[in-house]
mmCIF file of C-alpha atoms and ligand atoms in Angstrom:
data_model
loop_
_atom_site.group_PDB
_atom_site.id
_atom_site.type_symbol
_atom_site.label_atom_id
_atom_site.label_comp_id
_atom_site.label_asym_id
_atom_site.label_seq_id
_atom_site.Cartn_x
_atom_site.Cartn_y
_atom_site.Cartn_z
ATOM 1 C CA MET A 1 52.630 -83.865 49.073
ATOM 2 C CA GLU A 2 49.619 -83.382 51.290
ATOM 3 C CA LYS A 3 48.374 -86.695 52.656
ATOM 4 C CA ILE A 4 45.069 -85.524 54.078
ATOM 5 C CA ILE A 5 42.449 -84.771 51.446
ATOM 6 C CA ASP A 6 40.769 -81.679 52.855
ATOM 7 C CA GLY A 7 37.116 -81.586 51.809
ATOM 8 C CA LYS A 8 36.309 -78.636 54.021
ATOM 9 C CA LYS A 9 38.900 -76.452 52.288
ATOM 10 C CA LEU A 10 37.802 -77.408 48.766
ATOM 11 C CA SER A 11 34.128 -76.989 49.639
ATOM 12 C CA LEU A 12 34.797 -73.429 50.874
ATOM 13 C CA LYS A 13 36.579 -72.624 47.617
ATOM 14 C CA LEU A 14 33.651 -73.980 45.605
ATOM 15 C CA LYS A 15 31.127 -72.107 47.740
ATOM 16 C CA GLU A 16 33.006 -68.847 47.192
ATOM 17 C CA HIS A 17 32.872 -69.443 43.449
ATOM 18 C CA ILE A 18 29.138 -70.276 43.584
ATOM 19 C CA LYS A 19 28.445 -67.145 45.638
ATOM 20 C CA ASN A 20 30.210 -64.920 43.112
ATOM 21 C CA ARG A 21 28.455 -66.585 40.197
ATOM 22 C CA SER A 22 25.107 -66.293 41.920
ATOM 23 C CA GLU A 23 25.691 -62.545 42.454
ATOM 24 C CA ASP A 24 26.587 -62.120 38.764
ATOM 25 C CA LEU A 25 23.417 -63.971 37.776
ATOM 26 C CA TYR A 26 21.354 -61.793 40.097
ATOM 27 C CA LYS A 27 22.740 -58.674 38.409
ATOM 28 C CA LEU A 28 21.941 -60.203 35.030
ATOM 29 C CA THR A 29 18.432 -61.548 35.703
ATOM 30 C CA GLY A 30 17.199 -59.919 38.919
ATOM 31 C CA LYS A 31 16.495 -63.444 40.180
ATOM 32 C CA ARG A 32 18.180 -65.901 42.489
ATOM 33 C CA PRO A 33 18.306 -69.683 42.204
ATOM 34 C CA LYS A 34 15.840 -71.450 44.488
ATOM 35 C CA LEU A 35 16.002 -74.888 46.051
ATOM 36 C CA THR A 36 12.972 -76.555 47.622
ATOM 37 C CA VAL A 37 13.681 -79.404 50.012
ATOM 38 C CA ILE A 38 10.927 -81.859 50.929
ATOM 39 C CA MET A 39 11.249 -83.674 54.213
ATOM 40 C CA VAL A 40 8.900 -86.336 55.555
ATOM 41 C CA GLY A 41 8.941 -87.568 59.141
ATOM 42 C CA ASN A 42 11.303 -86.784 61.968
ATOM 43 C CA ASN A 43 14.547 -88.604 61.261
ATOM 44 C CA GLN A 44 17.067 -86.715 63.417
ATOM 45 C CA ALA A 45 19.994 -87.114 60.999
ATOM 46 C CA SER A 46 17.791 -85.879 58.124
ATOM 47 C CA LYS A 47 16.836 -82.802 60.149
ATOM 48 C CA VAL A 48 20.513 -81.944 60.590
ATOM 49 C CA TYR A 49 21.249 -82.489 56.875
ATOM 50 C CA VAL A 50 18.267 -80.361 55.824
ATOM 51 C CA SER A 51 19.165 -77.483 58.113
ATOM 52 C CA ASN A 52 22.793 -77.606 56.878
ATOM 53 C CA LYS A 53 21.541 -77.430 53.303
ATOM 54 C CA GLU A 54 19.376 -74.388 54.098
ATOM 55 C CA LYS A 55 22.239 -72.661 55.879
ATOM 56 C CA SER A 56 24.622 -73.307 53.000
ATOM 57 C CA CYS A 57 22.112 -71.989 50.456
ATOM 58 C CA ASN A 58 21.839 -68.751 52.434
ATOM 59 C CA GLU A 59 25.613 -68.399 52.532
ATOM 60 C CA VAL A 60 25.906 -68.409 48.727
ATOM 61 C CA GLY A 61 22.847 -66.374 47.740
ATOM 62 C CA ILE A 62 20.552 -69.263 46.850
ATOM 63 C CA HIS A 63 16.972 -69.074 48.119
ATOM 64 C CA SER A 64 15.742 -72.191 49.856
ATOM 65 C CA ASN A 65 12.646 -73.417 51.578
ATOM 66 C CA VAL A 66 11.745 -76.643 53.346
ATOM 67 C CA LEU A 67 8.378 -78.360 53.047
ATOM 68 C CA HIS A 68 8.111 -80.592 56.099
ATOM 69 C CA TYR A 69 5.346 -83.197 56.419
ATOM 70 C CA ASP A 70 4.749 -85.451 59.365
ATOM 71 C CA ASN A 71 2.017 -87.457 57.698
ATOM 72 C CA ILE A 72 1.652 -87.696 53.961
ATOM 73 C CA ASP A 73 1.048 -90.465 51.421
ATOM 74 C CA THR A 74 2.718 -91.175 48.086
ATOM 75 C CA ASP A 75 -0.048 -89.703 45.921
ATOM 76 C CA LYS A 76 -0.192 -86.426 47.842
ATOM 77 C CA LEU A 77 3.581 -86.112 47.782
ATOM 78 C CA ILE A 78 3.637 -86.674 44.025
ATOM 79 C CA GLU A 79 0.937 -84.013 43.621
ATOM 80 C CA ILE A 80 3.129 -81.526 45.514
ATOM 81 C CA ILE A 81 6.169 -82.415 43.400
ATOM 82 C CA LYS A 82 4.164 -81.880 40.208
ATOM 83 C CA GLU A 83 3.206 -78.403 41.418
ATOM 84 C CA LEU A 84 6.870 -77.656 42.136
ATOM 85 C CA ASN A 85 7.800 -78.941 38.666
ATOM 86 C CA GLU A 86 5.465 -76.291 37.221
ATOM 87 C CA ASP A 87 6.606 -73.499 39.547
ATOM 88 C CA LYS A 88 8.987 -71.301 37.545
ATOM 89 C CA ASP A 89 10.496 -69.822 40.727
ATOM 90 C CA VAL A 90 11.700 -73.242 41.919
ATOM 91 C CA ASN A 91 14.864 -74.410 40.160
ATOM 92 C CA GLY A 92 15.829 -77.430 42.248
ATOM 93 C CA ILE A 93 13.715 -80.030 44.035
ATOM 94 C CA LEU A 94 15.317 -82.313 46.601
ATOM 95 C CA VAL A 95 13.469 -85.042 48.462
ATOM 96 C CA GLN A 96 15.408 -85.815 51.624
ATOM 97 C CA LEU A 97 15.905 -89.570 51.977
ATOM 98 C CA PRO A 98 15.041 -91.855 53.619
ATOM 99 C CA LEU A 99 11.273 -91.352 53.334
ATOM 100 C CA SER A 100 8.956 -92.991 55.815
ATOM 101 C CA SER A 101 8.166 -96.637 55.028
ATOM 102 C CA ASN A 102 4.591 -95.961 53.820
ATOM 103 C CA ILE A 103 5.904 -93.919 50.882
ATOM 104 C CA ASP A 104 6.989 -95.353 47.543
ATOM 105 C CA GLU A 105 10.403 -93.708 47.212
ATOM 106 C CA LYS A 106 10.911 -94.839 43.618
ATOM 107 C CA LYS A 107 7.641 -93.273 42.424
ATOM 108 C CA VAL A 108 8.375 -90.055 44.288
ATOM 109 C CA ILE A 109 11.855 -89.655 42.768
ATOM 110 C CA GLU A 110 10.475 -90.425 39.320
ATOM 111 C CA ALA A 111 7.896 -87.629 39.735
ATOM 112 C CA ILE A 112 10.613 -84.953 39.875
ATOM 113 C CA ASP A 113 11.279 -83.201 36.572
ATOM 114 C CA PRO A 114 14.829 -84.369 35.613
ATOM 115 C CA ILE A 115 15.746 -80.765 34.867
ATOM 116 C CA LYS A 116 15.057 -79.894 38.540
ATOM 117 C CA ASP A 117 16.502 -83.134 39.987
ATOM 118 C CA VAL A 118 19.492 -81.523 41.721
ATOM 119 C CA ASP A 119 20.238 -84.730 43.667
ATOM 120 C CA GLY A 120 20.725 -86.517 40.344
ATOM 121 C CA PHE A 121 18.671 -89.541 41.443
ATOM 122 C CA HIS A 122 15.985 -89.531 38.721
ATOM 123 C CA PRO A 123 16.360 -92.533 36.356
ATOM 124 C CA TYR A 124 16.806 -90.091 33.447
ATOM 125 C CA ASN A 125 19.889 -88.617 35.110
ATOM 126 C CA THR A 126 21.271 -91.913 36.447
ATOM 127 C CA GLY A 127 20.697 -93.521 33.037
ATOM 128 C CA LYS A 128 22.442 -90.673 31.223
ATOM 129 C CA LEU A 129 25.303 -90.919 33.706
ATOM 130 C CA TRP A 130 25.846 -94.607 32.891
ATOM 131 C CA ILE A 131 25.289 -94.385 29.161
ATOM 132 C CA ASN A 132 27.253 -91.327 28.122
ATOM 133 C CA GLY A 133 28.293 -89.524 31.295
ATOM 134 C CA ASP A 134 26.096 -86.573 30.417
ATOM 135 C CA PRO A 135 23.262 -86.131 32.944
ATOM 136 C CA TYR A 136 21.756 -82.743 33.782
ATOM 137 C CA PHE A 137 23.083 -83.312 37.299
ATOM 138 C CA TYR A 138 25.692 -85.612 38.796
ATOM 139 C CA PRO A 139 24.700 -87.052 42.178
ATOM 140 C CA CYS A 140 26.214 -84.866 44.898
ATOM 141 C CA THR A 141 28.321 -87.232 46.997
ATOM 142 C CA PRO A 142 29.909 -89.154 44.097
ATOM 143 C CA TYR A 143 30.671 -85.974 42.179
ATOM 144 C CA GLY A 144 32.115 -84.430 45.336
ATOM 145 C CA ILE A 145 34.431 -87.441 45.607
ATOM 146 C CA TYR A 146 35.468 -87.026 41.976
ATOM 147 C CA LYS A 147 36.286 -83.361 42.553
ATOM 148 C CA LEU A 148 38.363 -84.282 45.622
ATOM 149 C CA LEU A 149 40.359 -86.792 43.591
ATOM 150 C CA ILE A 150 40.995 -84.339 40.760
ATOM 151 C CA GLU A 151 41.862 -81.408 43.011
ATOM 152 C CA ASN A 152 44.328 -83.596 44.923
ATOM 153 C CA ASN A 153 46.021 -84.807 41.733
ATOM 154 C CA VAL A 154 44.959 -88.421 42.136
ATOM 155 C CA GLU A 155 45.387 -90.233 38.855
ATOM 156 C CA ILE A 156 42.272 -92.219 37.963
ATOM 157 C CA SER A 157 42.952 -93.525 34.454
ATOM 158 C CA GLY A 158 44.293 -97.086 34.456
ATOM 159 C CA LYS A 159 44.015 -97.414 38.247
ATOM 160 C CA ASN A 160 42.184 -100.120 40.174
ATOM 161 C CA ALA A 161 39.270 -98.517 41.980
ATOM 162 C CA VAL A 162 37.421 -100.658 44.501
ATOM 163 C CA ILE A 163 34.171 -99.470 46.031
ATOM 164 C CA ILE A 164 32.686 -101.078 49.113
ATOM 165 C CA GLY A 165 28.947 -100.447 48.851
ATOM 166 C CA ARG A 166 26.480 -100.593 45.953
ATOM 167 C CA SER A 167 23.804 -98.074 46.934
ATOM 168 C CA ASN A 168 22.089 -95.956 44.300
ATOM 169 C CA ILE A 169 23.230 -92.768 45.990
ATOM 170 C CA VAL A 170 26.924 -93.523 46.465
ATOM 171 C CA GLY A 171 28.335 -96.892 45.361
ATOM 172 C CA LYS A 172 26.822 -97.254 41.894
ATOM 173 C CA PRO A 173 27.190 -93.637 40.704
ATOM 174 C CA ILE A 174 30.798 -93.278 41.893
ATOM 175 C CA ALA A 175 31.528 -96.520 40.024
ATOM 176 C CA SER A 176 30.062 -94.969 36.897
ATOM 177 C CA ILE A 177 32.067 -91.741 37.253
ATOM 178 C CA LEU A 178 35.349 -93.599 37.821
ATOM 179 C CA LEU A 179 34.645 -95.954 34.918
ATOM 180 C CA LYS A 180 34.017 -92.976 32.676
ATOM 181 C CA ASN A 181 37.414 -91.695 33.786
ATOM 182 C CA ASP A 182 39.101 -94.951 32.728
ATOM 183 C CA ALA A 183 39.604 -96.653 36.094
ATOM 184 C CA THR A 184 39.122 -100.408 36.328
ATOM 185 C CA VAL A 185 36.226 -100.561 38.748
ATOM 186 C CA THR A 186 35.135 -103.262 41.181
ATOM 187 C CA ILE A 187 32.004 -102.894 43.300
ATOM 188 C CA CYS A 188 31.890 -104.954 46.505
ATOM 189 C CA HIS A 189 28.917 -105.488 48.823
ATOM 190 C CA SER A 190 27.712 -107.564 51.724
ATOM 191 C CA LYS A 191 27.651 -110.775 49.690
ATOM 192 C CA THR A 192 31.190 -110.340 48.342
ATOM 193 C CA SER A 193 33.279 -113.272 49.448
ATOM 194 C CA ASP A 194 36.830 -112.590 50.580
ATOM 195 C CA LEU A 195 36.422 -108.801 50.527
ATOM 196 C CA SER A 196 40.089 -108.172 51.370
ATOM 197 C CA SER A 197 41.248 -109.958 48.215
ATOM 198 C CA TYR A 198 39.586 -107.088 46.295
ATOM 199 C CA THR A 199 40.385 -104.174 48.580
ATOM 200 C CA LEU A 200 44.070 -105.141 48.714
ATOM 201 C CA LYS A 201 44.274 -104.536 44.950
ATOM 202 C CA ALA A 202 42.766 -101.057 45.188
ATOM 203 C CA ASP A 203 44.846 -98.052 44.147
ATOM 204 C CA ILE A 204 41.734 -96.053 45.029
ATOM 205 C CA LEU A 205 39.550 -97.506 47.776
ATOM 206 C CA ILE A 206 36.142 -95.989 48.435
ATOM 207 C CA ALA A 207 34.311 -97.054 51.582
ATOM 208 C CA ALA A 208 30.534 -96.468 51.570
ATOM 209 C CA VAL A 209 29.433 -99.191 53.945
ATOM 210 C CA GLY A 210 27.763 -97.441 56.873
ATOM 211 C CA LYS A 211 29.786 -99.359 59.494
ATOM 212 C CA PRO A 212 32.148 -97.537 61.858
ATOM 213 C CA TYR A 213 35.861 -98.329 61.484
ATOM 214 C CA PHE A 214 35.068 -101.142 59.027
ATOM 215 C CA VAL A 215 38.217 -100.779 56.889
ATOM 216 C CA LYS A 216 41.405 -101.762 58.722
ATOM 217 C CA LYS A 217 45.081 -101.678 57.804
ATOM 218 C CA ASP A 218 45.168 -105.311 56.683
ATOM 219 C CA MET A 219 42.514 -104.550 54.013
ATOM 220 C CA VAL A 220 44.428 -101.684 52.399
ATOM 221 C CA LYS A 221 47.189 -101.744 49.785
ATOM 222 C CA GLU A 222 50.407 -99.874 50.614
ATOM 223 C CA GLY A 223 50.170 -96.360 49.107
ATOM 224 C CA ALA A 224 46.449 -96.529 48.329
ATOM 225 C CA VAL A 225 44.228 -93.454 48.156
ATOM 226 C CA VAL A 226 41.365 -93.974 50.596
ATOM 227 C CA ILE A 227 38.060 -92.121 50.405
ATOM 228 C CA ASP A 228 35.847 -92.529 53.440
ATOM 229 C CA VAL A 229 32.195 -91.787 52.711
ATOM 230 C CA GLY A 230 30.831 -93.097 56.014
ATOM 231 C CA ILE A 231 28.975 -90.930 58.480
ATOM 232 C CA ASN A 232 28.395 -93.043 61.570
ATOM 233 C CA ARG A 233 27.079 -91.608 64.799
ATOM 234 C CA ILE A 234 28.549 -93.491 67.742
ATOM 235 C CA ILE A 235 29.180 -93.036 71.438
ATOM 236 C CA GLU A 236 32.861 -93.450 72.258
ATOM 237 C CA ASP A 237 34.494 -92.779 75.622
ATOM 238 C CA GLY A 238 31.125 -91.449 76.772
ATOM 239 C CA LYS A 239 31.014 -88.842 73.977
ATOM 240 C CA ASN A 240 28.806 -88.551 70.879
ATOM 241 C CA LYS A 241 31.035 -88.774 67.832
ATOM 242 C CA ILE A 242 30.814 -88.941 64.065
ATOM 243 C CA VAL A 243 33.235 -91.440 62.576
ATOM 244 C CA GLY A 244 33.826 -92.893 59.142
ATOM 245 C CA ASP A 245 33.775 -96.380 57.663
ATOM 246 C CA VAL A 246 37.577 -96.430 57.736
ATOM 247 C CA ASP A 247 39.717 -96.857 60.834
ATOM 248 C CA TYR A 248 41.643 -93.666 60.040
ATOM 249 C CA ASN A 249 44.380 -94.022 62.676
ATOM 250 C CA ASP A 250 44.928 -97.682 61.865
ATOM 251 C CA VAL A 251 45.399 -97.182 58.098
ATOM 252 C CA PHE A 252 47.029 -93.731 58.137
ATOM 253 C CA ASP A 253 50.696 -94.787 57.859
ATOM 254 C CA LYS A 254 49.970 -97.243 55.071
ATOM 255 C CA VAL A 255 48.009 -95.001 52.690
ATOM 256 C CA SER A 256 49.235 -92.206 50.381
ATOM 257 C CA LYS A 257 46.130 -90.045 50.780
ATOM 258 C CA ILE A 258 42.987 -90.204 52.873
ATOM 259 C CA THR A 259 39.844 -88.197 53.594
ATOM 260 C CA PRO A 260 39.083 -87.477 57.253
ATOM 261 C CA VAL A 261 35.638 -87.786 58.839
ATOM 262 C CA PRO A 262 34.359 -85.203 59.469
ATOM 263 C CA GLY A 263 35.857 -82.728 56.981
ATOM 264 C CA GLY A 264 36.270 -84.987 53.948
ATOM 265 C CA VAL A 265 33.456 -86.100 51.683
ATOM 266 C CA GLY A 266 30.610 -84.600 53.771
ATOM 267 C CA PRO A 267 31.201 -80.875 53.020
ATOM 268 C CA MET A 268 31.699 -81.667 49.321
ATOM 269 C CA THR A 269 28.237 -83.215 49.095
ATOM 270 C CA ILE A 270 26.634 -79.908 50.034
ATOM 271 C CA ALA A 271 28.934 -77.871 47.795
ATOM 272 C CA VAL A 272 27.925 -79.981 44.779
ATOM 273 C CA LEU A 273 24.255 -79.596 45.695
ATOM 274 C CA LEU A 274 24.693 -75.808 45.575
ATOM 275 C CA GLU A 275 26.538 -76.084 42.274
ATOM 276 C CA ASN A 276 23.736 -78.252 40.867
ATOM 277 C CA THR A 277 21.097 -75.739 41.980
ATOM 278 C CA LEU A 278 22.998 -72.943 40.270
ATOM 279 C CA LYS A 279 23.272 -75.096 37.151
ATOM 280 C CA ALA A 280 19.508 -75.794 37.286
ATOM 281 C CA PHE A 281 18.854 -72.046 37.387
ATOM 282 C CA MET A 282 21.122 -71.489 34.410
ATOM 283 C CA ILE A 283 19.603 -74.302 32.325
ATOM 284 C CA GLN A 284 16.070 -73.131 33.102
ATOM 285 C CA ASN A 285 16.939 -69.529 32.208
ATOM 286 C CA ASN A 286 18.868 -70.481 29.071
ATOM 287 C CA ILE A 287 22.112 -69.048 30.425
ATOM 288 C CA LYS A 288 25.308 -70.693 29.166
HETATM 289 P P1 NDP B 1 23.606 -98.186 52.255
HETATM 290 O O1 NDP B 1 23.239 -98.770 53.585
HETATM 291 O O2 NDP B 1 22.533 -97.896 51.268
HETATM 292 O O3 NDP B 1 24.657 -99.148 51.552
HETATM 293 C C1 NDP B 1 25.692 -99.772 52.261
HETATM 294 C C2 NDP B 1 26.400 -100.705 51.342
HETATM 295 O O4 NDP B 1 27.419 -101.372 52.093
HETATM 296 C C3 NDP B 1 25.496 -101.790 50.758
HETATM 297 O O5 NDP B 1 25.744 -101.942 49.381
HETATM 298 C C4 NDP B 1 25.896 -103.042 51.528
HETATM 299 O O6 NDP B 1 25.787 -104.237 50.783
HETATM 300 C C5 NDP B 1 27.367 -102.746 51.822
HETATM 301 N N1 NDP B 1 27.812 -103.512 52.976
HETATM 302 C C6 NDP B 1 27.238 -103.597 54.188
HETATM 303 N N2 NDP B 1 27.939 -104.439 54.981
HETATM 304 C C7 NDP B 1 28.981 -104.893 54.236
HETATM 305 C C8 NDP B 1 30.037 -105.793 54.482
HETATM 306 N N3 NDP B 1 30.174 -106.425 55.653
HETATM 307 N N4 NDP B 1 30.924 -106.026 53.490
HETATM 308 C C9 NDP B 1 30.817 -105.395 52.291
HETATM 309 N N5 NDP B 1 29.798 -104.541 52.003
HETATM 310 C C10 NDP B 1 28.899 -104.289 52.955
HETATM 311 O O7 NDP B 1 24.456 -96.913 52.578
HETATM 312 P P2 NDP B 1 24.775 -95.579 51.713
HETATM 313 O O8 NDP B 1 25.470 -95.929 50.462
HETATM 314 O O9 NDP B 1 23.569 -94.744 51.666
HETATM 315 O O10 NDP B 1 25.788 -94.875 52.714
HETATM 316 C C11 NDP B 1 27.018 -95.467 53.085
HETATM 317 C C12 NDP B 1 27.670 -94.617 54.159
HETATM 318 O O11 NDP B 1 27.929 -93.329 53.621
HETATM 319 C C13 NDP B 1 26.790 -94.346 55.390
HETATM 320 O O12 NDP B 1 27.625 -94.233 56.518
HETATM 321 C C14 NDP B 1 26.154 -93.007 55.107
HETATM 322 O O13 NDP B 1 25.806 -92.309 56.276
HETATM 323 C C15 NDP B 1 27.271 -92.319 54.393
HETATM 324 N N6 NDP B 1 26.865 -91.265 53.475
HETATM 325 C C16 NDP B 1 27.600 -90.140 53.505
HETATM 326 C C17 NDP B 1 27.318 -89.115 52.658
HETATM 327 C C18 NDP B 1 28.194 -87.910 52.713
HETATM 328 O O14 NDP B 1 27.797 -86.856 52.272
HETATM 329 N N7 NDP B 1 29.423 -88.023 53.227
HETATM 330 C C19 NDP B 1 26.202 -89.153 51.723
HETATM 331 C C20 NDP B 1 25.525 -90.431 51.695
HETATM 332 C C21 NDP B 1 25.860 -91.446 52.557
HETATM 333 P P3 NDP B 1 24.354 -104.810 50.263
HETATM 334 O O15 NDP B 1 23.977 -103.973 49.101
HETATM 335 O O16 NDP B 1 24.665 -106.206 49.893
HETATM 336 O O17 NDP B 1 23.413 -104.680 51.424
#
């Protein structure tokens, strides 16, 4: 059985499917799905993410555009989002986070029409996710993780799933998805005392901490499935590198399956975003 969970491979398969579907929809409607990304400020990592999203949209026949603002306030940004909500040509609206500190992120996210909220961060969608598992859109990274688990035949029901990290974009929503799929879920965070006592019980361990090589062998149960969400930019041996939150080489022999960084969760996040944009188009055009 394959030990490395290959997110790149699965994301390519999903993208191929989305491309075909998008072509079929074009033949049917004469229109293509459109994603508008809003970016504020000059965060270098955000710039890379936004350009990857644009590139991926192009690859699968989804139109995309980026609205980039250096200086903007909350009210103006909300005004722009309201215009996009009304624009019938725009199916998905994504506000690239983090926003600059002068902007009220919560208000901005809440301004997006839930039916165009392809990131799945609007309280309507997060609330629906927790209450009955039925949002318009699942958040991209957590749903990408779920797809990786399913595709790699990882049993979720009845398993102990431990998540390190409680952010709104990763930790909490993946907890909700795994709970819905009958795992027993524990969420750990920076105030958790004796973290290892939890992680050592994990059949499925999800690391979303934002600290390079944080998870070591002595924190992992023998045979665990380890999902590494971390994207940490570090300099190692004089080279710029992207590494995960898990010390991959250290834990490798002990685990049954593991996602690499890069090539694990990252590519799945974008694939789910494309899928969500296609879904937005279909909902808004009453296509089943
Ligand atoms: P956040 O910084 O929002 O959250 C980090 C979480 O880790 C917090 O809940 C924090 O606890 C917890 N934490 C920090 N230190 C410890 C510790 N010593 N022990 C236990 N818990 C700790 O990060 P995100 O959730 O946004 O992202 C996590 C990682 O995933 C980052 O590396 C990010 O780059 C990456 N990422 C990757 C994506 C992908 O597509 N692959 C998408 C999104 C994120 P507390 O709440 O108490 O502060």
